[in-house]
Short mmCIF file of C-alpha atoms in Angstrom, two decimals:
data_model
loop_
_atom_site.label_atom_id
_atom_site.label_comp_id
_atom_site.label_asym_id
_atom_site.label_seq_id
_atom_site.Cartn_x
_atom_site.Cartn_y
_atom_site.Cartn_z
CA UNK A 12 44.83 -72.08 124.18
CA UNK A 13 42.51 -69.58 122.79
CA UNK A 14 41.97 -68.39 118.95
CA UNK A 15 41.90 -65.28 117.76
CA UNK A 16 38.78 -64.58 116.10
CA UNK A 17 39.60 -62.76 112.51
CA UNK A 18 35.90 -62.20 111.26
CA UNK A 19 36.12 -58.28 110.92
CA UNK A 20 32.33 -58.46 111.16
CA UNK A 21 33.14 -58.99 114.92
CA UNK A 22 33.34 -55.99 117.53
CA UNK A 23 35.52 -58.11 119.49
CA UNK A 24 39.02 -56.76 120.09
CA UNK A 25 41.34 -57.01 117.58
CA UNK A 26 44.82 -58.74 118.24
CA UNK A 27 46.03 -61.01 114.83
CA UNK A 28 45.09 -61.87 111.54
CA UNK A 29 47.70 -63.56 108.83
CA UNK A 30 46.24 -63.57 105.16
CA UNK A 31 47.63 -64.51 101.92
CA UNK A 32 46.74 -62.01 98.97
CA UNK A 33 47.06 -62.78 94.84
CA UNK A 34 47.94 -59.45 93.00
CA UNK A 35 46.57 -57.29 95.63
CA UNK A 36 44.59 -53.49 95.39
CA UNK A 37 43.88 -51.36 98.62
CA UNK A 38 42.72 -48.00 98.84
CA UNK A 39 45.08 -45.83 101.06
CA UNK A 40 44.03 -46.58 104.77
CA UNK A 41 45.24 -46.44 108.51
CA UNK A 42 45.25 -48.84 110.97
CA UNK A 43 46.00 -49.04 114.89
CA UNK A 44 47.07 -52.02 114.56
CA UNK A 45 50.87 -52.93 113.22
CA UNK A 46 51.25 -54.79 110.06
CA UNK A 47 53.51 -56.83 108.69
CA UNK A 48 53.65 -57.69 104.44
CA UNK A 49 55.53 -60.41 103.15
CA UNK A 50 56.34 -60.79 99.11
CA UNK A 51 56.44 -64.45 98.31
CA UNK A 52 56.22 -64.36 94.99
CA UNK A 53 57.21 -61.72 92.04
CA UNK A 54 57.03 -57.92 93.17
CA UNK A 55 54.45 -56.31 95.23
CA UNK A 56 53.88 -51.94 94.81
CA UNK A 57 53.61 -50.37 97.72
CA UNK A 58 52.84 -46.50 99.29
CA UNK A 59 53.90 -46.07 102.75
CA UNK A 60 53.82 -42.56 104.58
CA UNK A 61 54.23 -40.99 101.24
CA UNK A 62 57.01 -43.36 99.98
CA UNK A 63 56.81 -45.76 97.33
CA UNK A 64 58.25 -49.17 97.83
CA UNK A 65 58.63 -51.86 94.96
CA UNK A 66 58.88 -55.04 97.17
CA UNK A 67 60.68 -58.18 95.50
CA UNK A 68 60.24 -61.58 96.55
CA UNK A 69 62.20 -62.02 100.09
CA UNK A 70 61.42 -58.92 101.14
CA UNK A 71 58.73 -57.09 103.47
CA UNK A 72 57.43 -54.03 104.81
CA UNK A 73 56.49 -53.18 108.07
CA UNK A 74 53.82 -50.97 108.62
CA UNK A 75 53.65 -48.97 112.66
CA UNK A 76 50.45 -47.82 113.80
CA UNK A 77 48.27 -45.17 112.08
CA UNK A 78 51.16 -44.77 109.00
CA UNK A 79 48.85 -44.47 105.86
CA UNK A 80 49.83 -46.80 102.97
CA UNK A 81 48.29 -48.53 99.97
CA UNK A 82 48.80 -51.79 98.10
CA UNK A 83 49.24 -51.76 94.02
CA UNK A 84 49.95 -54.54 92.03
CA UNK A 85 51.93 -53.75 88.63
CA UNK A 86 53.00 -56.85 88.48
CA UNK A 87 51.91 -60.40 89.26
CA UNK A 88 52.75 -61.11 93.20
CA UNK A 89 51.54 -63.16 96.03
CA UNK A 90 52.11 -61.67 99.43
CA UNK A 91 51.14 -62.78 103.13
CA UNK A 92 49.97 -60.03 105.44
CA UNK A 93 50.41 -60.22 109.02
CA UNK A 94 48.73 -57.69 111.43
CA UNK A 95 48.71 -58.05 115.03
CA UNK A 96 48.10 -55.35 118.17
CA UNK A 97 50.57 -54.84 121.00
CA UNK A 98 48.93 -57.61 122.81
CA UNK A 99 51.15 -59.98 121.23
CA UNK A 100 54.90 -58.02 120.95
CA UNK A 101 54.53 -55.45 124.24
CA UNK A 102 57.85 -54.19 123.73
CA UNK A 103 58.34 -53.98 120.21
CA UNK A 104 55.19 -51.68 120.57
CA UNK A 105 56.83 -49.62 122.99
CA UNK A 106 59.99 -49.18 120.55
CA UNK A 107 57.90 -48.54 117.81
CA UNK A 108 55.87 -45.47 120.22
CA UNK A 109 59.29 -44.34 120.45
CA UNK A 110 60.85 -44.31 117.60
CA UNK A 111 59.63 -44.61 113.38
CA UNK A 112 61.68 -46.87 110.58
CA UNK A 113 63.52 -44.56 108.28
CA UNK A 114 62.57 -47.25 105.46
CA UNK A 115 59.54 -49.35 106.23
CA UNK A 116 61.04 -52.06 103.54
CA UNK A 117 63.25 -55.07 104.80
CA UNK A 118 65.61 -58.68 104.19
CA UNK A 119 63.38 -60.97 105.50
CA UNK A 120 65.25 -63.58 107.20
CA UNK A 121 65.56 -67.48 105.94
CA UNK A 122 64.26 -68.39 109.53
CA UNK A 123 61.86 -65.65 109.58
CA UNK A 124 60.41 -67.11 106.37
CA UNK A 125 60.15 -71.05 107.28
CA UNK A 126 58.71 -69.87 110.70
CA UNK A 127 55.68 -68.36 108.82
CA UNK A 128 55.29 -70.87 106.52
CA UNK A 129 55.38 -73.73 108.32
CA UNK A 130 52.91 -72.39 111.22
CA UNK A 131 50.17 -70.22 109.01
CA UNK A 132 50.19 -71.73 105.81
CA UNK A 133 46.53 -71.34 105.05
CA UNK A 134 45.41 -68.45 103.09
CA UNK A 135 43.51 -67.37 106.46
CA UNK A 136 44.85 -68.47 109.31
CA UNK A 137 43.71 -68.52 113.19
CA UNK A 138 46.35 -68.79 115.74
CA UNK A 139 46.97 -69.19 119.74
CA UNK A 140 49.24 -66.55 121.12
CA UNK A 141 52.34 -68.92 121.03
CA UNK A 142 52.10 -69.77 117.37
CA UNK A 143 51.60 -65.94 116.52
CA UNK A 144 54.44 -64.97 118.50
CA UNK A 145 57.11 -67.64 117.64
CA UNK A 146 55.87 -66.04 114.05
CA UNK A 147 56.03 -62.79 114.73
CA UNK A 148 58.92 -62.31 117.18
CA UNK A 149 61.67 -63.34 114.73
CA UNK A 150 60.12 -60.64 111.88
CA UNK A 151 60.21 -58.10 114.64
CA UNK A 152 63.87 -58.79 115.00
CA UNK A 153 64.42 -58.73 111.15
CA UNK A 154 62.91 -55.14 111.12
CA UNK A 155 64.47 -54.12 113.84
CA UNK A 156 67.82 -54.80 112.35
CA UNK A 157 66.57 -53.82 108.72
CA UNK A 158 64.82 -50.26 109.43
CA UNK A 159 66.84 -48.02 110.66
CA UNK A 160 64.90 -46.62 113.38
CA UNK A 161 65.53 -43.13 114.51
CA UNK A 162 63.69 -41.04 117.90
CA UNK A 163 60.02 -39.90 116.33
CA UNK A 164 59.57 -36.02 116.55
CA UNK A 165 55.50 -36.54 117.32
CA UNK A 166 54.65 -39.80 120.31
CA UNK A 167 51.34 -41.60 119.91
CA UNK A 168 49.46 -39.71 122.75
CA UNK A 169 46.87 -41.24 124.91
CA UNK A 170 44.04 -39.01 123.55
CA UNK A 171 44.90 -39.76 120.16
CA UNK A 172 45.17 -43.72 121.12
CA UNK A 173 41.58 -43.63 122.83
CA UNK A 174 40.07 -41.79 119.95
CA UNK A 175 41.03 -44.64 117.45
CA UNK A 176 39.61 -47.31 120.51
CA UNK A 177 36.30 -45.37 120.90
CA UNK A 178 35.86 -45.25 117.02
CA UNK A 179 36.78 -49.03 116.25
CA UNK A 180 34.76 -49.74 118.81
CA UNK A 181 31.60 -47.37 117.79
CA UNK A 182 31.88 -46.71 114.06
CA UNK A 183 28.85 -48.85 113.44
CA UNK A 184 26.64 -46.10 115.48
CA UNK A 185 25.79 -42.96 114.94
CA UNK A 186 29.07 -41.31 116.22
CA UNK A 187 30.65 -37.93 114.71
CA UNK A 188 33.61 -35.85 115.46
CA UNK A 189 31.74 -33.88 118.20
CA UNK A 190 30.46 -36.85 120.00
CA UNK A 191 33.38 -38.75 119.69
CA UNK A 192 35.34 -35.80 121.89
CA UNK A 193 33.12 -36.04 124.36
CA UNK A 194 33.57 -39.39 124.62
CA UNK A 195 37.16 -39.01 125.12
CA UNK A 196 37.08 -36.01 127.17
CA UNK A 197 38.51 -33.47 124.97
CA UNK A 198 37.89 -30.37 122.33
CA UNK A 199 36.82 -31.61 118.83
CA UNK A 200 39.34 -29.60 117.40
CA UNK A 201 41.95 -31.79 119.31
CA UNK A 202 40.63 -34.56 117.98
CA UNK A 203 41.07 -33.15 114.37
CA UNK A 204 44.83 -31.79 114.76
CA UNK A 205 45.91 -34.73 116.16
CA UNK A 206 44.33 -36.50 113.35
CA UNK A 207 46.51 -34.60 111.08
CA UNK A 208 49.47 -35.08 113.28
CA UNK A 209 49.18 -38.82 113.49
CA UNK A 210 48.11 -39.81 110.20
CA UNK A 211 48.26 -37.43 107.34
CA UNK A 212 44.37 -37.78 107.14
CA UNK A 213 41.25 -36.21 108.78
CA UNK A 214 38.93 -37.89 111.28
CA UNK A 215 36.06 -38.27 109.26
CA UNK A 216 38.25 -40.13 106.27
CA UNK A 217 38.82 -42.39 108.71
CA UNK A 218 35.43 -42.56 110.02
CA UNK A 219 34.13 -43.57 106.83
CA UNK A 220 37.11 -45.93 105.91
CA UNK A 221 36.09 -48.06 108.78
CA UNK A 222 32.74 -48.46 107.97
CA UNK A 223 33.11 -48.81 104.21
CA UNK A 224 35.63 -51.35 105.16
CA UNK A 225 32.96 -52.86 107.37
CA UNK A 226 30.71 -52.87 104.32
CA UNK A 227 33.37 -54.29 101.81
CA UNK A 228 33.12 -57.52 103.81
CA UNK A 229 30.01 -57.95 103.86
CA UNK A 230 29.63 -57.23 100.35
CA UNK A 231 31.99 -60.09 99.76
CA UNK A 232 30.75 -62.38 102.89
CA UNK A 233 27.50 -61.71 103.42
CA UNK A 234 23.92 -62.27 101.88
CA UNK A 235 22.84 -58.98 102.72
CA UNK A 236 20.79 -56.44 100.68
CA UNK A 237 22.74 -53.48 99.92
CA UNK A 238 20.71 -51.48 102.38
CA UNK A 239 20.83 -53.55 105.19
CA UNK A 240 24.76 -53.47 104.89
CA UNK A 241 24.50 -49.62 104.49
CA UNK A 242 22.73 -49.55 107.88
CA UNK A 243 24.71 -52.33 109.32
CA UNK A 244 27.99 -50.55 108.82
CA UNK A 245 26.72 -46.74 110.56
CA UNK A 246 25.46 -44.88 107.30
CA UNK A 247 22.05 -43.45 107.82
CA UNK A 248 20.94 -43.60 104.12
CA UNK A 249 21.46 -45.44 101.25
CA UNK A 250 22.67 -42.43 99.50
CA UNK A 251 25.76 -41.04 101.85
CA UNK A 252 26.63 -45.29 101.36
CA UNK A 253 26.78 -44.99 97.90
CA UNK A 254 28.80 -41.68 98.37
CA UNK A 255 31.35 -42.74 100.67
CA UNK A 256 31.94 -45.82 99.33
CA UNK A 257 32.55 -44.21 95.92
CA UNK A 258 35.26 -42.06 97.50
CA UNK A 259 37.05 -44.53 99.69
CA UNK A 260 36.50 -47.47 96.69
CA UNK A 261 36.23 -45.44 93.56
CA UNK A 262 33.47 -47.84 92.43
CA UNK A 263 29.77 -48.10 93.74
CA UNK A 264 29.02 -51.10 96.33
CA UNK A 265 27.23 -52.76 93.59
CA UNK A 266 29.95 -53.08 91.46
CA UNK A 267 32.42 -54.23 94.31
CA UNK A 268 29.94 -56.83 95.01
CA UNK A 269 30.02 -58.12 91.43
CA UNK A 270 33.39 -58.65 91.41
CA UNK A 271 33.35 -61.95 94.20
#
């Protein structure tokens, strides 16, 4: 039964990750990915679409596709993040396309709980597709009973979905929001409404998210000079690094290093 591979270094496609998290921080970001956080311990701060959630102990929040959100930690916590593509729950995916939570924050259930617990109890864990989806198809049902869902006024396009593919796949390169649109086969001003649409943010905040993201691992992972991670991650000079990382981190990569 094959593992999924969770080094974010890889350009492999993405399809789960579970992580466990102390006190947690996180700039405001986007995924395309769903994601799943669980409070374990004390009370975990967090922004999602705009709304702030105070999370106790027992409870999650589910986070759909490109929703913008933000971890703070006011207080002392310990949480365990799940996220996982539609590889793994095809028709929660397609109820989720459909329709958006009214309240991203839910009860988890007892079962739910021991069912994570029991199969990922690392602080990283790999998993076959079975264990991931006897974990994840009993939180599915929790938020699906929890949420509230309603009919979404905006759908996730297909343009929209193969923009975030091409860029995952190619924000290592020298890509921008012209090139990417040809890529796709559309206008680049297409590209950046539908940015706006989807996710509150513009294209190139999310270009450089994903590669300063990129370089944030490799800071922590990685004996690599702080150039060669610049260039590794898609930045063509040291000093639009520095730059971007400032804005996405709100500290220099030097700094972030220090701290692991």
């Amino acid at each position: 039964m094959k593992k999924f591979d969770t080094d974010s270094s890889s350009k492999m496609p993405f399809i789960f990750s579970s992580d466990r998290h102390i006190d947690v921080e996180c700039v405001v970001h986007i995924h395309a990915t769903m994601e799943i956080v669980i409070v374990n311990k004390g009370t975990l701060t967090m922004t999602a679409d705009g709304i702030e959630y105070d999370i106790p102990e027992g409870h999650g929040l589910f986070i759909p596709p490109f929703s913008p959100h933000t971890f703070h930690s006011k207080e002392p916590n310990l949480c365990h993040v799940l996220a996982f593509s539609e590889v793994l729950v095809p028709y929660f995916f397609d109820f989720v396309k459909k329709n958006t939570p009214t309240t991203h924050l839910f009860k988890l259930s007892a079962s739910s709980h021991e069912l994570s617990e029991r199969l990922l109890p690392d602080r990283s864990n790999s998993a076959d597709y079975i264990t991931a989806e006897a974990v994840l198809a009993p939180l599915c049902h929790d938020i699906y009973l929890s949420c509230n869902f309603e009919p979404r006024k905006v759908f996730f396009g297909d343009t929209f979905s193969k923009v975030i593919d091409y860029i995952e796949a190619h924000y290592t390169e020298d890509i921008d929001l012209d090139s990417v649109a040809r890529a796709v086969g559309t206008h680049p001003v297409t590209v950046s409404k539908i940015f706006s649409k989807h996710t509150g943010v513009g294209f190139h905040y999310y270009l450089q998210y994903q590669r300063c993201s990129h370089a944030a691992y490799l800071l922590k992972n990685r004996n690599m000079s702080i150039s060669e991670i610049a260039y590794d991650s898609g930045f063509g000079s040291i000093r639009s690094f520095n730059r971007a990382f400032m804005f996405i981190y709100n500290t220099t990569p030097t700094k972030y290093r220090s701290l692991f």
